[in-house]
Amino acid sequence: EPEVTQTPSHQVTQMGQEVILRCVPISNHLYFYWYRQILGQKVEFLVSFYNNEISEKSEIFDDQFSVERPDGSNFTLKIRSTKLEDSAMYFCASSADRMIMNTEAFFGQGTRLTVV
Amino acid sequence: DAKTTQPNSMESNEEEPVHLPCNHSTISGTDYIHWYRQLPSQGPEYVIHGLTSNVNNRMASLAIAEDRKSSTLILHRATLRDAAVYYCILRDVRGSQGNLIFGKGTKLSVKP
């Protein structure tokens, strides 16, 4: 069964450092997403990406965040200068069509980011 | 987006059916009803979705009320592996935005 792969599974970083979270979406999918989940809280939408550009972003996705699809397979989330409150589980997802259409979205297993 | 209301938690016994309710009284005619679940320490996982008619797949069934103001996710025989948070999510197919917005969901516990 196809799956979304995320690396690393756990990342520890010092406050103020840059981190890049990596995702390999399912190969024929066109829509890509990042979500995050702070421990014990809801899954929160960050950003959606289609046709090499951001199609939507939430208020959480400020100037410290950026996304990129550097090649045909990877989809990355960069946090420029991490803060303690960025500590969370970050989930990548992909879908063949927009999530709200007659399709399902596939989520990765997540990257646990710990900012110390 | 139309809002959904789910119980915070439910309990079930293993191998018994489970009916997870969701109220969405302000649903519009173009809202799809999606269900996802999140197993402990994992990413969300698609379960099922529908628009008007009841739907069945290998994981579950989705029963949609005739007025569409509520729906029920049915797990026919709960297993321990079904213990998860279940999310009922509405999204307007007309919207330009494609992402899903997760609420708090229903935490399902399954007892052996």
PDB file of C-alpha atoms in Angstrom:
ATOM      1  CA  GLU A   1       0.000   0.000   0.000  1.00  0.00           C
ATOM      2  CA  PRO A   2       1.343   3.451  -0.850  1.00  0.00           C
ATOM      3  CA  GLU A   3       2.467   5.575   2.055  1.00  0.00           C
ATOM      4  CA  VAL A   4       3.748   9.017   2.937  1.00  0.00           C
ATOM      5  CA  THR A   5       7.217   8.876   4.444  1.00  0.00           C
ATOM      6  CA  GLN A   6       8.591  11.450   6.869  1.00  0.00           C
ATOM      7  CA  THR A   7      12.110  11.923   8.133  1.00  0.00           C
ATOM      8  CA  PRO A   8      13.453  12.190  10.714  1.00  0.00           C
ATOM      9  CA  SER A   9      11.031  10.559  13.118  1.00  0.00           C
ATOM     10  CA  HIS A  10      12.385  12.692  15.946  1.00  0.00           C
ATOM     11  CA  GLN A  11      14.358  15.926  15.773  1.00  0.00           C
ATOM     12  CA  VAL A  12      15.802  17.786  18.729  1.00  0.00           C
ATOM     13  CA  THR A  13      17.011  21.304  18.084  1.00  0.00           C
ATOM     14  CA  GLN A  14      18.126  24.321  20.057  1.00  0.00           C
ATOM     15  CA  MET A  15      15.954  27.406  20.175  1.00  0.00           C
ATOM     16  CA  GLY A  16      16.829  29.776  17.356  1.00  0.00           C
ATOM     17  CA  GLN A  17      18.150  27.071  15.059  1.00  0.00           C
ATOM     18  CA  GLU A  18      16.734  26.265  11.658  1.00  0.00           C
ATOM     19  CA  VAL A  19      15.149  22.891  11.043  1.00  0.00           C
ATOM     20  CA  ILE A  20      13.992  21.176   7.893  1.00  0.00           C
ATOM     21  CA  LEU A  21      11.405  18.447   8.087  1.00  0.00           C
ATOM     22  CA  ARG A  22      11.233  16.156   5.108  1.00  0.00           C
ATOM     23  CA  CYS A  23       8.415  14.278   3.504  1.00  0.00           C
ATOM     24  CA  VAL A  24       8.074  11.997   0.513  1.00  0.00           C
ATOM     25  CA  PRO A  25       4.443  12.104  -0.624  1.00  0.00           C
ATOM     26  CA  ILE A  26       2.779   9.352  -2.605  1.00  0.00           C
ATOM     27  CA  SER A  27       4.236   9.491  -6.088  1.00  0.00           C
ATOM     28  CA  ASN A  28       1.203  10.364  -8.216  1.00  0.00           C
ATOM     29  CA  HIS A  29      -0.332  12.803  -5.748  1.00  0.00           C
ATOM     30  CA  LEU A  30      -0.619  16.472  -6.595  1.00  0.00           C
ATOM     31  CA  TYR A  31      -1.678  18.116  -3.336  1.00  0.00           C
ATOM     32  CA  PHE A  32       0.563  18.339  -0.302  1.00  0.00           C
ATOM     33  CA  TYR A  33      -0.027  19.514   3.242  1.00  0.00           C
ATOM     34  CA  TRP A  34       1.626  20.113   6.550  1.00  0.00           C
ATOM     35  CA  TYR A  35      -0.205  19.817   9.848  1.00  0.00           C
ATOM     36  CA  ARG A  36       1.049  19.969  13.394  1.00  0.00           C
ATOM     37  CA  GLN A  37      -0.159  18.615  16.719  1.00  0.00           C
ATOM     38  CA  ILE A  38       1.072  19.995  19.989  1.00  0.00           C
ATOM     39  CA  LEU A  39       1.051  17.300  22.667  1.00  0.00           C
ATOM     40  CA  GLY A  40      -2.488  16.683  23.891  1.00  0.00           C
ATOM     41  CA  GLN A  41      -4.063  19.135  21.477  1.00  0.00           C
ATOM     42  CA  LYS A  42      -5.882  19.099  18.139  1.00  0.00           C
ATOM     43  CA  VAL A  43      -4.345  18.444  14.766  1.00  0.00           C
ATOM     44  CA  GLU A  44      -3.849  21.910  13.260  1.00  0.00           C
ATOM     45  CA  PHE A  45      -3.591  22.812   9.599  1.00  0.00           C
ATOM     46  CA  LEU A  46      -0.472  24.723   8.578  1.00  0.00           C
ATOM     47  CA  VAL A  47      -0.261  24.902   4.805  1.00  0.00           C
ATOM     48  CA  SER A  48      -1.373  23.329   1.552  1.00  0.00           C
ATOM     49  CA  PHE A  49       0.706  23.229  -1.610  1.00  0.00           C
ATOM     50  CA  TYR A  50      -0.260  22.614  -5.198  1.00  0.00           C
ATOM     51  CA  ASN A  51       1.382  23.231  -8.550  1.00  0.00           C
ATOM     52  CA  ASN A  52       4.572  24.448  -6.862  1.00  0.00           C
ATOM     53  CA  GLU A  53       2.939  27.126  -4.818  1.00  0.00           C
ATOM     54  CA  ILE A  54       1.138  27.593  -1.545  1.00  0.00           C
ATOM     55  CA  SER A  55      -2.617  27.369  -2.045  1.00  0.00           C
ATOM     56  CA  GLU A  56      -3.607  28.086   1.531  1.00  0.00           C
ATOM     57  CA  LYS A  57      -1.944  28.754   4.859  1.00  0.00           C
ATOM     58  CA  SER A  58      -3.164  29.192   8.395  1.00  0.00           C
ATOM     59  CA  GLU A  59      -2.336  31.934  10.878  1.00  0.00           C
ATOM     60  CA  ILE A  60       0.228  29.619  12.437  1.00  0.00           C
ATOM     61  CA  PHE A  61       2.222  29.561   9.195  1.00  0.00           C
ATOM     62  CA  ASP A  62       4.028  32.877   9.638  1.00  0.00           C
ATOM     63  CA  ASP A  63       7.243  34.184   8.091  1.00  0.00           C
ATOM     64  CA  GLN A  64       9.286  31.703  10.101  1.00  0.00           C
ATOM     65  CA  PHE A  65       7.825  28.844   8.087  1.00  0.00           C
ATOM     66  CA  SER A  66       8.399  27.951   4.465  1.00  0.00           C
ATOM     67  CA  VAL A  67       7.680  24.968   2.257  1.00  0.00           C
ATOM     68  CA  GLU A  68       9.386  23.696  -0.811  1.00  0.00           C
ATOM     69  CA  ARG A  69       9.234  20.887  -3.292  1.00  0.00           C
ATOM     70  CA  PRO A  70      12.877  20.879  -4.325  1.00  0.00           C
ATOM     71  CA  ASP A  71      12.583  17.930  -6.670  1.00  0.00           C
ATOM     72  CA  GLY A  72       9.918  15.587  -7.970  1.00  0.00           C
ATOM     73  CA  SER A  73       9.674  13.564  -4.806  1.00  0.00           C
ATOM     74  CA  ASN A  74      10.423  15.559  -1.652  1.00  0.00           C
ATOM     75  CA  PHE A  75       8.266  18.099   0.136  1.00  0.00           C
ATOM     76  CA  THR A  76       9.913  20.018   2.952  1.00  0.00           C
ATOM     77  CA  LEU A  77       8.878  22.269   5.812  1.00  0.00           C
ATOM     78  CA  LYS A  78      11.486  24.707   7.060  1.00  0.00           C
ATOM     79  CA  ILE A  79      11.292  26.570  10.327  1.00  0.00           C
ATOM     80  CA  ARG A  80      13.789  29.382  10.148  1.00  0.00           C
ATOM     81  CA  SER A  81      14.380  30.177  13.818  1.00  0.00           C
ATOM     82  CA  THR A  82      12.721  27.686  16.105  1.00  0.00           C
ATOM     83  CA  LYS A  83      10.922  28.686  19.269  1.00  0.00           C
ATOM     84  CA  LEU A  84      10.021  26.550  22.264  1.00  0.00           C
ATOM     85  CA  GLU A  85       6.368  26.650  21.209  1.00  0.00           C
ATOM     86  CA  ASP A  86       7.226  25.029  17.883  1.00  0.00           C
ATOM     87  CA  SER A  87       7.681  21.750  19.742  1.00  0.00           C
ATOM     88  CA  ALA A  88       5.033  19.459  18.285  1.00  0.00           C
ATOM     89  CA  MET A  89       4.380  16.496  16.049  1.00  0.00           C
ATOM     90  CA  TYR A  90       4.455  17.591  12.419  1.00  0.00           C
ATOM     91  CA  PHE A  91       2.462  15.572   9.906  1.00  0.00           C
ATOM     92  CA  CYS A  92       2.833  15.663   6.163  1.00  0.00           C
ATOM     93  CA  ALA A  93      -0.083  14.573   3.980  1.00  0.00           C
ATOM     94  CA  SER A  94      -0.807  14.165   0.309  1.00  0.00           C
ATOM     95  CA  SER A  95      -3.829  13.566  -1.842  1.00  0.00           C
ATOM     96  CA  ALA A  96      -4.564  12.971  -5.487  1.00  0.00           C
ATOM     97  CA  ASP A  97      -7.119  15.737  -5.506  1.00  0.00           C
ATOM     98  CA  ARG A  98      -8.104  18.491  -3.095  1.00  0.00           C
ATOM     99  CA  MET A  99      -8.797  16.942   0.332  1.00  0.00           C
ATOM    100  CA  ILE A 100     -12.392  17.986   0.329  1.00  0.00           C
ATOM    101  CA  MET A 101     -13.192  16.304  -2.958  1.00  0.00           C
ATOM    102  CA  ASN A 102     -14.109  12.693  -3.522  1.00  0.00           C
ATOM    103  CA  THR A 103     -10.724  11.473  -2.400  1.00  0.00           C
ATOM    104  CA  GLU A 104      -8.812  10.507   0.696  1.00  0.00           C
ATOM    105  CA  ALA A 105      -5.740  12.087   2.145  1.00  0.00           C
ATOM    106  CA  PHE A 106      -2.783  10.040   3.282  1.00  0.00           C
ATOM    107  CA  PHE A 107      -0.818  11.167   6.324  1.00  0.00           C
ATOM    108  CA  GLY A 108       2.712  10.297   7.276  1.00  0.00           C
ATOM    109  CA  GLN A 109       3.735   8.977  10.672  1.00  0.00           C
ATOM    110  CA  GLY A 110       4.977  12.367  11.708  1.00  0.00           C
ATOM    111  CA  THR A 111       8.174  14.023  12.897  1.00  0.00           C
ATOM    112  CA  ARG A 112       8.365  14.848  16.564  1.00  0.00           C
ATOM    113  CA  LEU A 113      10.144  18.182  16.890  1.00  0.00           C
ATOM    114  CA  THR A 114      11.522  19.088  20.287  1.00  0.00           C
ATOM    115  CA  VAL A 115      12.935  22.573  20.732  1.00  0.00           C
ATOM    116  CA  VAL A 116      15.145  22.987  23.793  1.00  0.00           C
TER     117      VAL A 116
ATOM    118  CA  ASP B   1     -17.355  25.807   7.478  1.00  0.00           C
ATOM    119  CA  ALA B   2     -20.261  23.981   9.072  1.00  0.00           C
ATOM    120  CA  LYS B   3     -19.536  22.823  12.600  1.00  0.00           C
ATOM    121  CA  THR B   4     -19.703  19.249  13.903  1.00  0.00           C
ATOM    122  CA  THR B   5     -20.449  18.023  17.409  1.00  0.00           C
ATOM    123  CA  GLN B   6     -19.129  14.705  18.699  1.00  0.00           C
ATOM    124  CA  PRO B   7     -19.052  13.134  22.150  1.00  0.00           C
ATOM    125  CA  ASN B   8     -15.667  13.539  23.811  1.00  0.00           C
ATOM    126  CA  SER B   9     -15.319   9.834  24.511  1.00  0.00           C
ATOM    127  CA  MET B  10     -16.982   6.459  24.088  1.00  0.00           C
ATOM    128  CA  GLU B  11     -16.288   2.958  25.280  1.00  0.00           C
ATOM    129  CA  SER B  12     -16.879  -0.306  23.542  1.00  0.00           C
ATOM    130  CA  ASN B  13     -16.256  -3.986  24.124  1.00  0.00           C
ATOM    131  CA  GLU B  14     -14.110  -5.942  21.747  1.00  0.00           C
ATOM    132  CA  GLU B  15     -15.971  -7.695  18.940  1.00  0.00           C
ATOM    133  CA  GLU B  16     -19.108  -5.627  19.496  1.00  0.00           C
ATOM    134  CA  PRO B  17     -20.439  -3.007  17.067  1.00  0.00           C
ATOM    135  CA  VAL B  18     -19.698   0.632  17.754  1.00  0.00           C
ATOM    136  CA  HIS B  19     -21.816   3.564  16.630  1.00  0.00           C
ATOM    137  CA  LEU B  20     -20.004   6.894  16.713  1.00  0.00           C
ATOM    138  CA  PRO B  21     -22.401   9.817  16.308  1.00  0.00           C
ATOM    139  CA  CYS B  22     -21.788  13.192  14.749  1.00  0.00           C
ATOM    140  CA  ASN B  23     -24.185  16.126  14.654  1.00  0.00           C
ATOM    141  CA  HIS B  24     -23.907  18.727  11.922  1.00  0.00           C
ATOM    142  CA  SER B  25     -27.171  20.619  11.985  1.00  0.00           C
ATOM    143  CA  THR B  26     -25.832  23.528   9.882  1.00  0.00           C
ATOM    144  CA  ILE B  27     -24.562  21.321   7.069  1.00  0.00           C
ATOM    145  CA  SER B  28     -25.001  22.740   3.573  1.00  0.00           C
ATOM    146  CA  GLY B  29     -25.977  20.810   0.483  1.00  0.00           C
ATOM    147  CA  THR B  30     -22.426  20.824  -0.829  1.00  0.00           C
ATOM    148  CA  ASP B  31     -20.678  19.656   2.353  1.00  0.00           C
ATOM    149  CA  TYR B  32     -19.011  16.275   2.214  1.00  0.00           C
ATOM    150  CA  ILE B  33     -18.872  14.321   5.485  1.00  0.00           C
ATOM    151  CA  HIS B  34     -15.412  12.882   6.124  1.00  0.00           C
ATOM    152  CA  TRP B  35     -14.269  10.584   8.913  1.00  0.00           C
ATOM    153  CA  TYR B  36     -10.669  10.175   9.900  1.00  0.00           C
ATOM    154  CA  ARG B  37      -9.133   8.480  12.902  1.00  0.00           C
ATOM    155  CA  GLN B  38      -5.863   8.846  14.745  1.00  0.00           C
ATOM    156  CA  LEU B  39      -4.369   5.834  16.448  1.00  0.00           C
ATOM    157  CA  PRO B  40      -2.047   6.553  19.390  1.00  0.00           C
ATOM    158  CA  SER B  41       1.255   8.094  18.278  1.00  0.00           C
ATOM    159  CA  GLN B  42       0.297   7.970  14.601  1.00  0.00           C
ATOM    160  CA  GLY B  43      -0.882  10.352  11.911  1.00  0.00           C
ATOM    161  CA  PRO B  44      -4.541  10.680  10.993  1.00  0.00           C
ATOM    162  CA  GLU B  45      -5.924   7.914   8.820  1.00  0.00           C
ATOM    163  CA  TYR B  46      -8.801   8.116   6.378  1.00  0.00           C
ATOM    164  CA  VAL B  47     -11.817   6.020   7.328  1.00  0.00           C
ATOM    165  CA  ILE B  48     -14.710   6.887   5.067  1.00  0.00           C
ATOM    166  CA  HIS B  49     -16.607   9.779   3.509  1.00  0.00           C
ATOM    167  CA  GLY B  50     -19.988  10.458   1.948  1.00  0.00           C
ATOM    168  CA  LEU B  51     -22.351  13.103   0.696  1.00  0.00           C
ATOM    169  CA  THR B  52     -25.943  11.850   0.900  1.00  0.00           C
ATOM    170  CA  SER B  53     -26.139   8.077   0.645  1.00  0.00           C
ATOM    171  CA  ASN B  54     -24.913   5.558   3.180  1.00  0.00           C
ATOM    172  CA  VAL B  55     -21.454   4.248   2.391  1.00  0.00           C
ATOM    173  CA  ASN B  56     -19.641   1.032   3.169  1.00  0.00           C
ATOM    174  CA  ASN B  57     -15.995   0.112   2.883  1.00  0.00           C
ATOM    175  CA  ARG B  58     -13.677  -2.465   4.351  1.00  0.00           C
ATOM    176  CA  MET B  59     -13.107  -0.405   7.478  1.00  0.00           C
ATOM    177  CA  ALA B  60     -16.540   0.902   8.386  1.00  0.00           C
ATOM    178  CA  SER B  61     -19.989   2.050   7.346  1.00  0.00           C
ATOM    179  CA  LEU B  62     -21.273   5.599   7.278  1.00  0.00           C
ATOM    180  CA  ALA B  63     -24.957   6.131   7.905  1.00  0.00           C
ATOM    181  CA  ILE B  64     -26.177   9.604   6.932  1.00  0.00           C
ATOM    182  CA  ALA B  65     -29.525  10.863   8.179  1.00  0.00           C
ATOM    183  CA  GLU B  66     -32.074  11.726   5.538  1.00  0.00           C
ATOM    184  CA  ASP B  67     -31.912  15.438   6.442  1.00  0.00           C
ATOM    185  CA  ARG B  68     -28.080  15.160   6.596  1.00  0.00           C
ATOM    186  CA  LYS B  69     -28.015  16.911   9.967  1.00  0.00           C
ATOM    187  CA  SER B  70     -26.332  13.955  11.578  1.00  0.00           C
ATOM    188  CA  SER B  71     -24.293  10.922  10.652  1.00  0.00           C
ATOM    189  CA  THR B  72     -23.028   7.795  12.362  1.00  0.00           C
ATOM    190  CA  LEU B  73     -19.802   5.945  11.813  1.00  0.00           C
ATOM    191  CA  ILE B  74     -20.328   2.239  12.381  1.00  0.00           C
ATOM    192  CA  LEU B  75     -17.536  -0.158  13.207  1.00  0.00           C
ATOM    193  CA  HIS B  76     -19.148  -3.556  12.834  1.00  0.00           C
ATOM    194  CA  ARG B  77     -16.859  -5.473  15.170  1.00  0.00           C
ATOM    195  CA  ALA B  78     -14.546  -3.387  17.289  1.00  0.00           C
ATOM    196  CA  THR B  79     -11.036  -4.651  17.808  1.00  0.00           C
ATOM    197  CA  LEU B  80      -8.399  -3.391  20.211  1.00  0.00           C
ATOM    198  CA  ARG B  81      -6.690  -1.800  17.213  1.00  0.00           C
ATOM    199  CA  ASP B  82      -9.744   0.410  16.676  1.00  0.00           C
ATOM    200  CA  ALA B  83      -8.977   2.351  19.859  1.00  0.00           C
ATOM    201  CA  ALA B  84      -8.350   5.830  18.486  1.00  0.00           C
ATOM    202  CA  VAL B  85      -9.662   9.376  18.240  1.00  0.00           C
ATOM    203  CA  TYR B  86     -12.331   9.564  15.522  1.00  0.00           C
ATOM    204  CA  TYR B  87     -12.896  12.836  13.721  1.00  0.00           C
ATOM    205  CA  CYS B  88     -16.043  13.818  11.847  1.00  0.00           C
ATOM    206  CA  ILE B  89     -15.197  16.652   9.450  1.00  0.00           C
ATOM    207  CA  LEU B  90     -17.306  18.643   7.017  1.00  0.00           C
ATOM    208  CA  ARG B  91     -15.928  20.442   4.058  1.00  0.00           C
ATOM    209  CA  ASP B  92     -17.700  22.421   1.363  1.00  0.00           C
ATOM    210  CA  VAL B  93     -16.876  21.081  -2.058  1.00  0.00           C
ATOM    211  CA  ARG B  94     -17.374  24.566  -3.506  1.00  0.00           C
ATOM    212  CA  GLY B  95     -14.652  26.053  -1.354  1.00  0.00           C
ATOM    213  CA  SER B  96     -11.430  27.122  -2.927  1.00  0.00           C
ATOM    214  CA  GLN B  97      -9.514  25.722  -0.016  1.00  0.00           C
ATOM    215  CA  GLY B  98      -8.873  22.027   0.081  1.00  0.00           C
ATOM    216  CA  ASN B  99      -7.629  21.219   3.522  1.00  0.00           C
ATOM    217  CA  LEU B 100      -9.425  19.392   6.324  1.00  0.00           C
ATOM    218  CA  ILE B 101      -9.963  21.093   9.665  1.00  0.00           C
ATOM    219  CA  PHE B 102      -9.817  18.709  12.630  1.00  0.00           C
ATOM    220  CA  GLY B 103     -11.858  19.186  15.790  1.00  0.00           C
ATOM    221  CA  LYS B 104     -11.385  17.370  19.077  1.00  0.00           C
ATOM    222  CA  GLY B 105     -13.070  14.176  17.894  1.00  0.00           C
ATOM    223  CA  THR B 106     -14.318  11.221  19.921  1.00  0.00           C
ATOM    224  CA  LYS B 107     -11.817   9.143  21.813  1.00  0.00           C
ATOM    225  CA  LEU B 108     -12.898   5.509  21.481  1.00  0.00           C
ATOM    226  CA  SER B 109     -11.701   3.017  24.054  1.00  0.00           C
ATOM    227  CA  VAL B 110     -12.088  -0.702  23.352  1.00  0.00           C
ATOM    228  CA  LYS B 111     -12.140  -3.132  26.252  1.00  0.00           C
ATOM    229  CA  PRO B 112     -11.054  -6.733  25.806  1.00  0.00           C
TER     230      PRO B 112
END
